[in-house]
Amino acid sequence: MTAATRARAATAAAALACALTLTACGNGDGDGGGDGGGPELTVTGAFIPEPATGDMAGGFLTVENAGDTDDALVAATSDIAGSVEIHETVDNAMRRVDSLPVPARGALHLSRGGNHLMFLDLTHQPAEGDTVSVELHFATSDPITLNVPVEAATHTGE
Ligand SMILES: [Cu+2]
């Protein structure tokens, strides 16, 4: 196979992948940017470590984006918390951010020592074995509602 042939084959494969993505996205309800494939989000590995006190709890998960368009996590809500903030960790200090990117063909990882959800003003202290309803809101995609398990305080998700 010559280099030129390989290049043509790669182009054809990419075009086919785009066509498949467009077909899949045609099932959506028409929100978002319109042209081309939008973001296609899947959330995996969500958990909340049992908090030491009833003041606040952290939340960890991965948002995968199989689509061709960037998205961003912009907010979260939960029935156990008066508010849920999006935090990043810099130099061992966490701070609130307005959003975190979910790149096209990539993923947003919320993990211990890094980005996370922060549940504040807890209505009750979640205990290991509980399930917490959490709704994630995105810049483009529809909200995703999760039933997040509460794990042992030492759980890392690995
Ligand atoms: Cu935090």
Coordinates of C-alpha atoms and ligand atoms in Angstrom, one line a residue:
M1 CA 0.0 0.0 0.0
T2 CA 1.4 3.4 -1.0
A3 CA 1.3 6.4 1.4
A4 CA -1.3 8.0 -0.9
T5 CA -3.5 4.9 -0.7
R6 CA -3.2 4.8 3.0
A7 CA -4.1 8.4 3.3
R8 CA -7.2 7.9 1.1
A9 CA -8.2 4.9 3.2
A10 CA -7.8 6.9 6.4
T11 CA -10.0 9.7 5.0
A12 CA -12.7 7.2 4.0
A13 CA -12.6 5.7 7.5
A14 CA -12.9 9.1 9.1
A15 CA -15.8 10.0 6.8
L16 CA -17.6 6.8 7.7
A17 CA -17.1 7.4 11.4
C18 CA -18.7 10.9 11.0
A19 CA -21.6 9.5 9.2
L20 CA -22.3 6.9 11.9
T21 CA -22.0 9.6 14.6
L22 CA -24.5 11.9 12.7
T23 CA -27.0 9.0 12.5
A24 CA -26.7 8.3 16.2
C25 CA -27.1 12.0 17.1
G26 CA -30.3 12.2 14.9
N27 CA -32.1 10.5 17.8
G28 CA -31.6 13.5 20.1
D29 CA -34.2 16.0 20.7
G30 CA -32.5 18.8 18.8
D31 CA -30.9 20.8 21.5
G32 CA -27.3 21.9 21.2
G33 CA -25.3 23.4 18.4
G34 CA -26.9 21.9 15.4
D35 CA -24.4 21.2 12.7
G36 CA -22.5 17.9 12.8
G37 CA -22.3 15.4 15.6
G38 CA -22.9 16.9 19.1
P39 CA -21.4 15.7 22.3
E40 CA -22.4 12.1 23.3
L41 CA -21.9 11.8 27.1
T42 CA -21.7 8.8 29.3
V43 CA -21.0 8.9 33.0
T44 CA -19.2 6.0 34.6
G45 CA -17.7 5.1 38.0
A46 CA -19.6 7.6 40.1
F47 CA -19.3 7.4 43.9
I48 CA -19.4 9.5 47.0
P49 CA -17.1 8.5 49.9
E50 CA -18.9 8.5 53.2
P51 CA -18.2 11.9 54.7
A52 CA -16.6 12.2 58.1
T53 CA -19.0 14.9 59.2
G54 CA -22.4 16.1 58.0
D55 CA -21.0 19.4 56.7
M56 CA -20.0 18.4 53.2
A57 CA -19.2 15.5 50.9
G58 CA -17.2 15.0 47.8
G59 CA -18.3 13.3 44.6
F60 CA -16.2 11.5 42.0
L61 CA -17.0 10.2 38.5
T62 CA -15.9 10.2 34.9
V63 CA -17.8 11.8 32.0
E64 CA -16.9 10.3 28.6
N65 CA -17.6 12.2 25.4
A66 CA -17.8 9.9 22.4
G67 CA -19.0 12.8 20.2
D68 CA -17.2 15.2 17.9
T69 CA -18.1 18.4 19.9
D70 CA -16.7 19.7 23.2
D71 CA -19.1 20.0 26.1
A72 CA -18.7 21.2 29.7
L73 CA -20.0 20.3 33.1
V74 CA -21.6 23.6 34.3
A75 CA -23.6 22.6 37.4
A76 CA -24.9 19.8 39.6
T77 CA -27.8 19.4 42.0
S78 CA -28.7 16.7 44.5
D79 CA -31.6 16.1 46.9
I80 CA -29.1 15.6 49.8
A81 CA -27.4 19.0 49.4
G82 CA -28.5 22.6 49.5
S83 CA -25.9 23.3 46.9
V84 CA -23.4 21.3 44.8
E85 CA -20.3 23.1 43.6
I86 CA -17.7 22.1 41.0
H87 CA -14.2 22.2 42.5
E88 CA -10.7 21.8 41.2
T89 CA -7.7 21.1 43.3
V90 CA -4.6 23.2 42.9
D91 CA -1.5 22.9 45.2
N92 CA -3.6 20.8 47.6
A93 CA -6.2 23.5 47.9
M94 CA -9.6 23.2 46.3
R95 CA -11.4 26.1 44.8
R96 CA -14.7 26.5 43.0
V97 CA -14.9 26.8 39.2
D98 CA -17.8 27.7 37.0
S99 CA -17.3 24.7 34.7
L100 CA -15.0 21.9 33.6
P101 CA -14.5 20.9 30.0
V102 CA -15.6 17.5 28.6
P103 CA -13.6 17.4 25.4
A104 CA -14.7 15.8 22.2
R105 CA -13.5 12.2 22.0
G106 CA -12.2 12.6 25.5
A107 CA -13.3 12.5 29.1
L108 CA -13.6 14.6 32.2
H109 CA -12.2 12.8 35.3
L110 CA -13.4 13.8 38.7
S111 CA -11.1 11.9 41.1
R112 CA -9.5 12.1 44.5
G113 CA -6.9 14.8 44.7
G114 CA -8.2 16.4 41.6
N115 CA -11.5 17.8 40.3
H116 CA -14.6 16.8 42.2
L117 CA -18.1 17.7 43.1
M118 CA -18.7 19.3 46.5
F119 CA -22.0 18.7 48.2
L120 CA -22.7 21.5 50.7
D121 CA -25.4 22.2 53.2
L122 CA -26.2 18.5 53.5
T123 CA -29.8 17.7 54.4
H124 CA -28.6 14.5 56.0
Q125 CA -25.2 12.7 56.3
P126 CA -24.9 10.0 53.6
A127 CA -23.8 6.6 54.9
E128 CA -22.0 3.7 53.2
G129 CA -24.6 1.7 51.3
D130 CA -26.9 4.7 50.6
T131 CA -27.7 5.9 47.1
V132 CA -27.7 9.6 46.3
S133 CA -29.6 11.1 43.4
V134 CA -27.4 13.6 41.5
E135 CA -28.2 15.6 38.4
L136 CA -25.4 16.8 36.2
H137 CA -26.0 19.8 33.9
F138 CA -23.9 20.5 30.8
A139 CA -23.4 23.4 28.5
T140 CA -24.8 21.6 25.5
S141 CA -26.1 18.1 26.4
D142 CA -29.3 17.4 28.3
P143 CA -28.9 16.9 32.0
I144 CA -27.9 13.4 33.2
T145 CA -29.5 12.0 36.4
L146 CA -27.4 9.4 38.4
N147 CA -28.0 7.2 41.4
V148 CA -24.6 7.5 43.0
P149 CA -23.5 4.9 45.6
V150 CA -22.0 6.0 48.9
E151 CA -18.9 4.0 49.5
A152 CA -16.5 3.6 52.4
A153 CA -14.6 6.8 53.4
T154 CA -11.4 5.3 52.0
H155 CA -12.8 4.2 48.6
T156 CA -10.8 5.5 45.6
G157 CA -12.9 4.0 42.8
E158 CA -10.0 1.9 41.5
Ligands
CU1 CU -14.1 20.6 47.2

